[in-house]
PDB file of C-alpha atoms in Angstrom:
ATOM      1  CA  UNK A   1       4.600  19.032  -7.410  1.00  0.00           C
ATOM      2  CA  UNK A   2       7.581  17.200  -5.504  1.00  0.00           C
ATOM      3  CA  UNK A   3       6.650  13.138  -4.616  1.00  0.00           C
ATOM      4  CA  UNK A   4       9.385  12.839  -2.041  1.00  0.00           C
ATOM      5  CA  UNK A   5      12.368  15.217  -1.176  1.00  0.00           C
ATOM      6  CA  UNK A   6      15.452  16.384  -1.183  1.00  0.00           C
ATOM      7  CA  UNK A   7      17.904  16.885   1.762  1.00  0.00           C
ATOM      8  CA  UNK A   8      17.612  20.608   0.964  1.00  0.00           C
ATOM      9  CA  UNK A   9      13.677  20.068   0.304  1.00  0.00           C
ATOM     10  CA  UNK A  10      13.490  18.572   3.925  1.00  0.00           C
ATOM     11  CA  UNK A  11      15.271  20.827   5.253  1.00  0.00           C
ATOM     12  CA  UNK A  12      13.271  23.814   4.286  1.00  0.00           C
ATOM     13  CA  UNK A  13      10.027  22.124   5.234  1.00  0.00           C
ATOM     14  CA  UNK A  14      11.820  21.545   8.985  1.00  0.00           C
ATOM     15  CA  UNK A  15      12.405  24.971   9.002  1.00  0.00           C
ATOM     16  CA  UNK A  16       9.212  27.018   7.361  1.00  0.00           C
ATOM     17  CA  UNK A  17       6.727  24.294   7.391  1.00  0.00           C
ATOM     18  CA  UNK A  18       4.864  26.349  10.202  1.00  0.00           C
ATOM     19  CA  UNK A  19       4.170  28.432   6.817  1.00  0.00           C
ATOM     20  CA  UNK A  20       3.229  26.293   4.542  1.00  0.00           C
ATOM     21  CA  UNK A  21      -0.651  26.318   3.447  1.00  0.00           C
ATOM     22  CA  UNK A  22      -2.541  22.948   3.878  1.00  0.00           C
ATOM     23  CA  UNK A  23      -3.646  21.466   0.799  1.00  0.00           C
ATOM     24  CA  UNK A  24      -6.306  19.450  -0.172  1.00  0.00           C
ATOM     25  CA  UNK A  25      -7.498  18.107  -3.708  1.00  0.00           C
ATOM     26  CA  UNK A  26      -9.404  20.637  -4.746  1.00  0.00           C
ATOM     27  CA  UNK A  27      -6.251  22.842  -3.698  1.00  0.00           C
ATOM     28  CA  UNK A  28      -3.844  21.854  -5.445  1.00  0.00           C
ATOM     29  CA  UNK A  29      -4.053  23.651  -8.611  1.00  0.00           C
ATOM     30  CA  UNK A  30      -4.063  26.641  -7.096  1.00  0.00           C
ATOM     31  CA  UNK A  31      -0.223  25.765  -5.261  1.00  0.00           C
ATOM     32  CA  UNK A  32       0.797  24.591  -8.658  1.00  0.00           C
ATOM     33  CA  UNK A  33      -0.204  27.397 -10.773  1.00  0.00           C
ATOM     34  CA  UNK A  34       1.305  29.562  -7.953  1.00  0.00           C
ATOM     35  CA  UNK A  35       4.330  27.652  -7.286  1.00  0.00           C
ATOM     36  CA  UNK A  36       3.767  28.051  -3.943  1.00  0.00           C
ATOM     37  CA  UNK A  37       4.323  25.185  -0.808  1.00  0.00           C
ATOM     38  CA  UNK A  38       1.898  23.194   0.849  1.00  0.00           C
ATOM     39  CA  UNK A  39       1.134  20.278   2.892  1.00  0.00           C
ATOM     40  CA  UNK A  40      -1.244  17.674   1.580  1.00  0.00           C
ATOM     41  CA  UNK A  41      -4.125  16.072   3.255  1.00  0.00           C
ATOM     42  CA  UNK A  42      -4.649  12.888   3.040  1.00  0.00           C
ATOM     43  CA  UNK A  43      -7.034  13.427  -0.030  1.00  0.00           C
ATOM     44  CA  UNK A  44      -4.520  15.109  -1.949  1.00  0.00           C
ATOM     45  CA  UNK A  45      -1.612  13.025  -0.903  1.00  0.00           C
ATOM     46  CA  UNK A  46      -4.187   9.840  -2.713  1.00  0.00           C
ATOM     47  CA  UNK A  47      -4.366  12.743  -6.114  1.00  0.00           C
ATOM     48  CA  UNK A  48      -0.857  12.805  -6.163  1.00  0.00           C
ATOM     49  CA  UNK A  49       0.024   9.334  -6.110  1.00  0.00           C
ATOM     50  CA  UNK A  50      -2.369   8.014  -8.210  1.00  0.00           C
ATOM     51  CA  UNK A  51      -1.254  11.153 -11.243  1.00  0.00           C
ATOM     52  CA  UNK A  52       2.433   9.589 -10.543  1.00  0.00           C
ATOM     53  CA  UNK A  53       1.290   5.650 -11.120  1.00  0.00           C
ATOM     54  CA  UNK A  54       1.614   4.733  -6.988  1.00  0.00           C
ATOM     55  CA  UNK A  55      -1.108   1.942  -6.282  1.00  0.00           C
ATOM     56  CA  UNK A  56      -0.478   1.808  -2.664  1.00  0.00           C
ATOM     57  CA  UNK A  57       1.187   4.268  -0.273  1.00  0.00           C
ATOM     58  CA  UNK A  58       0.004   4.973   4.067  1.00  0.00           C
ATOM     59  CA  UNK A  59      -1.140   7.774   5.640  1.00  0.00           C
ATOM     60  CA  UNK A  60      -1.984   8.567   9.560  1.00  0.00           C
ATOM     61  CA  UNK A  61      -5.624   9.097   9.175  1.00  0.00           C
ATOM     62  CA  UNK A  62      -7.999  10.163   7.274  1.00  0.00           C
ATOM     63  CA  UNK A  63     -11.215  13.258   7.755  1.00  0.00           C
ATOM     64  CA  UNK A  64     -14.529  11.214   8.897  1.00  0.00           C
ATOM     65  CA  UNK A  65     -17.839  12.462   9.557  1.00  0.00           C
ATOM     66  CA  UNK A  66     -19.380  14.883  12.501  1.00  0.00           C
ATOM     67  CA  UNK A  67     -23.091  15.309  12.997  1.00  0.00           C
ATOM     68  CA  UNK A  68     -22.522  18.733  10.623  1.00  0.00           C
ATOM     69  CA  UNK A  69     -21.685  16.408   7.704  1.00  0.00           C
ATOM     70  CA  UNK A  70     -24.115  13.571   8.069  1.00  0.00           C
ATOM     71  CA  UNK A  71     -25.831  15.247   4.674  1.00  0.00           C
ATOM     72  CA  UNK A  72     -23.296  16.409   2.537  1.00  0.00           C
ATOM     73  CA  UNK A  73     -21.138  13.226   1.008  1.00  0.00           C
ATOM     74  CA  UNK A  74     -18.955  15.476  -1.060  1.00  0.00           C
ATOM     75  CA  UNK A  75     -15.527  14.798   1.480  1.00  0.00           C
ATOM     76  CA  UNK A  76     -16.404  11.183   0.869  1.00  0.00           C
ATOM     77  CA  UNK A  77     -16.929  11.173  -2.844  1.00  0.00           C
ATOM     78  CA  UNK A  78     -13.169  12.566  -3.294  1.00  0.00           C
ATOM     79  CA  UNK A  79     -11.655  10.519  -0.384  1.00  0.00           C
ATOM     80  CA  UNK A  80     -13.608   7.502  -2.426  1.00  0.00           C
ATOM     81  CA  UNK A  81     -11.488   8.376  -5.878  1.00  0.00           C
ATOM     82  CA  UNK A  82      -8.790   6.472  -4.750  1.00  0.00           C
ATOM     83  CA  UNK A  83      -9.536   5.023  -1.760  1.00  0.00           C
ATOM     84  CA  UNK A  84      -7.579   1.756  -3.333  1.00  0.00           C
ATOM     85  CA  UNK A  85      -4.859   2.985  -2.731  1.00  0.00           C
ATOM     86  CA  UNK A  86      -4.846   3.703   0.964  1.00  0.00           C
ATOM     87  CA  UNK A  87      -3.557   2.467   3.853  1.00  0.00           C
ATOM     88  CA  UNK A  88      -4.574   4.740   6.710  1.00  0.00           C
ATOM     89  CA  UNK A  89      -4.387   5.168  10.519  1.00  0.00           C
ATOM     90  CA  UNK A  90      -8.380   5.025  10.788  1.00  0.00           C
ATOM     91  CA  UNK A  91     -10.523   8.249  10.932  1.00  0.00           C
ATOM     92  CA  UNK A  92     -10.023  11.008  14.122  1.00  0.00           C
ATOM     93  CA  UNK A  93     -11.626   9.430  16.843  1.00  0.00           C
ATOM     94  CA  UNK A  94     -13.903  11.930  17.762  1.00  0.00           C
ATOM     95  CA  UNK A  95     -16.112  11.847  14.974  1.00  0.00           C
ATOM     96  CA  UNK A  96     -18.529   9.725  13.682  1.00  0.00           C
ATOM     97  CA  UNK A  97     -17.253   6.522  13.117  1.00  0.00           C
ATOM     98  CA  UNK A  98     -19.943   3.977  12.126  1.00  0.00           C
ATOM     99  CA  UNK A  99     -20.980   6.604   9.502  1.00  0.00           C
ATOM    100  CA  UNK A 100     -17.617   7.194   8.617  1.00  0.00           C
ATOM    101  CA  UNK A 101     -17.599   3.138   7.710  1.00  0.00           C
ATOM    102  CA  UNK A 102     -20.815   3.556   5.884  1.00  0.00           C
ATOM    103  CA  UNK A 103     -20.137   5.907   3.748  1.00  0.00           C
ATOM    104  CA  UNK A 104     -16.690   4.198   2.617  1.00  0.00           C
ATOM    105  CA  UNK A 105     -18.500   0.772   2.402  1.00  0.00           C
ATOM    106  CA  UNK A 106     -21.371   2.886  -0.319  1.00  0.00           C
ATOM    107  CA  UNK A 107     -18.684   4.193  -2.134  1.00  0.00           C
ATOM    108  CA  UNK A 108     -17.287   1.102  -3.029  1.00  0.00           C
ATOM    109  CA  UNK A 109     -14.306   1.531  -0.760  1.00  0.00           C
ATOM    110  CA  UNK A 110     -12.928  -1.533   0.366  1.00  0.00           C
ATOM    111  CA  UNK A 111     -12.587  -1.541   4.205  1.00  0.00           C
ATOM    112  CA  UNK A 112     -10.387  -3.993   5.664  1.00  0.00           C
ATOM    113  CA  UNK A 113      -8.835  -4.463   9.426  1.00  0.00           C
ATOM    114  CA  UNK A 114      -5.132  -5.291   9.208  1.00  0.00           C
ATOM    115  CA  UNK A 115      -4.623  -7.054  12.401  1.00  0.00           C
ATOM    116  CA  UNK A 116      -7.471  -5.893  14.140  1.00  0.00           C
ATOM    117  CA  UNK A 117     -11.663  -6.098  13.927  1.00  0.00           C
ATOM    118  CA  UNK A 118     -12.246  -3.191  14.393  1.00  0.00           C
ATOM    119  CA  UNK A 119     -12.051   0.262  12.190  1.00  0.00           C
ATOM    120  CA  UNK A 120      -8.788   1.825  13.543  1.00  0.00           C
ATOM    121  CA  UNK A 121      -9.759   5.485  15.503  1.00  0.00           C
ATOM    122  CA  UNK A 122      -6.721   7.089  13.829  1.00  0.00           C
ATOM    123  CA  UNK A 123      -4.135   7.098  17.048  1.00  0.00           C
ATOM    124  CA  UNK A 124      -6.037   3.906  18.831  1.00  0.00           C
ATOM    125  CA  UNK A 125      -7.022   0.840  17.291  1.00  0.00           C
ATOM    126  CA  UNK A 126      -9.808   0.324  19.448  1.00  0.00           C
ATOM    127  CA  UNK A 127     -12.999   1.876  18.105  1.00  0.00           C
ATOM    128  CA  UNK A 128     -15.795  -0.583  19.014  1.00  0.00           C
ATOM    129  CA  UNK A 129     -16.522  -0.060  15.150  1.00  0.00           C
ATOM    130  CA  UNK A 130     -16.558  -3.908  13.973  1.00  0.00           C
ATOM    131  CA  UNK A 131     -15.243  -4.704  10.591  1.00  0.00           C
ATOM    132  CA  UNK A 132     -16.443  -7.104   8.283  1.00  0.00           C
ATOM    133  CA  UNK A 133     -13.278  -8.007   6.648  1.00  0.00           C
ATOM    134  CA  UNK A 134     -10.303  -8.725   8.728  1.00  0.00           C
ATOM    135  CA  UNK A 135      -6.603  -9.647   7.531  1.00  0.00           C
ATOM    136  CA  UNK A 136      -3.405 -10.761   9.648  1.00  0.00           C
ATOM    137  CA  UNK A 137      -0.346 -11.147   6.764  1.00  0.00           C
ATOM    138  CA  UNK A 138       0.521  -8.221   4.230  1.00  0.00           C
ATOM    139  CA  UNK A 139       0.869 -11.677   1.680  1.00  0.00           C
ATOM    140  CA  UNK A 140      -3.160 -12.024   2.266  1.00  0.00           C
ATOM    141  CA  UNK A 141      -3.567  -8.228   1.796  1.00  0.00           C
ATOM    142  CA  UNK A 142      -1.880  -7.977  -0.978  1.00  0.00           C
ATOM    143  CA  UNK A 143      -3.404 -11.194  -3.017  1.00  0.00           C
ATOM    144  CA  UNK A 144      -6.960  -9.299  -1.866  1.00  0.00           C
ATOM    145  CA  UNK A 145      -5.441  -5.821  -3.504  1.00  0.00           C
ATOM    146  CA  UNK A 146      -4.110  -7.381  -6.985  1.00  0.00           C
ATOM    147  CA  UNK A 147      -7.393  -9.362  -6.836  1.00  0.00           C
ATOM    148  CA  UNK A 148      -9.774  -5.914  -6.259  1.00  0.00           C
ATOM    149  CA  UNK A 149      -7.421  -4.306  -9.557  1.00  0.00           C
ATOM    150  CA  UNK A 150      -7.877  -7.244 -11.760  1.00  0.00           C
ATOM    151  CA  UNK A 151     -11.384  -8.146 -11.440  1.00  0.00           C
ATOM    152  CA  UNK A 152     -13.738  -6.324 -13.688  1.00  0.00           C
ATOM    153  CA  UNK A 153     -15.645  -4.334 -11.238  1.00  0.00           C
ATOM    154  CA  UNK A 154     -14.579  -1.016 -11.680  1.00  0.00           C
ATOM    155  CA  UNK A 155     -12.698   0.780  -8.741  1.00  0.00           C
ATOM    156  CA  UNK A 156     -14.473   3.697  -6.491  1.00  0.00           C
ATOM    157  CA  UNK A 157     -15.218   6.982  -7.184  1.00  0.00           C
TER     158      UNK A 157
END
């Protein structure tokens, strides 16, 4: 399992990425025991950094919920195992959105605007999704973080 590459690593991934599997956390076992490539998901990309110590790392969007997955929570549950750790893009805009926030906020996950109200609809930051919480400095955002790690309320998941 590579965190970060190589020249030569990047290379190859410009050139046979097209190939690569996609991964997600229940995947990755499977590519490891196999020693084969593959892209992460956002899911696994949170797995991955949390094994190698990384409290905080970004990451273009995350999955969400469509009217197929109003009933089953198990996406959420493993998005949820380190959702502390995330900075993300929002959730694709063409899902379900307020449920997507829901779900998140019953998990335990922490969801914060950083410079906007609103819940971020992964390439627009316009979703008409109001937030709660709301921060403009990366100084109040990350008092809020070492705050959430130190208190005695045990994290998500």
């Amino acid at each position: 399992m590579s965190r970060g590459l190589s020249g030569e690593q990047l290379e190859r991934v410009a050139r046979d990425g097209g190939r690569f599997a996609k991964s997600g956390a229940t995947d990755l076992a499977i590519h490891i025991a196999r020693g084969s490539s593959a892209a992460t998901t956002a899911g696994a990309t949170a797995v991955i950094a949390a094994r190698a110590g990384i409290r905080v790392f970004a990451t273009g969007g995350i999955g969400g919920f469509t009217a197929v997955r109003r009933r089953c929570l198990a996406r959420p549950r493993r998005a949820g195992a380190h959702a502390d750790r995330r900075g993300v893009g929002g959730a694709k805009a063409i899902l379900d959105l307020p449920r997507t926030v829901e779900v998140l906020e019953t998990l335990g996950v922490l969801v914060i605007g950083y410079r906007t109200a609103e819940f971020p609809a992964f390439y627009t930051g316009n979703s008409g999704v109001r937030l709660d919480h709301r921060v403009d400095t990366a100084a109040e955002l990350a008092a809020i973080a070492r705050a959430r790690w130190t208190s005695s309320r045990p994290a998500a998941s």
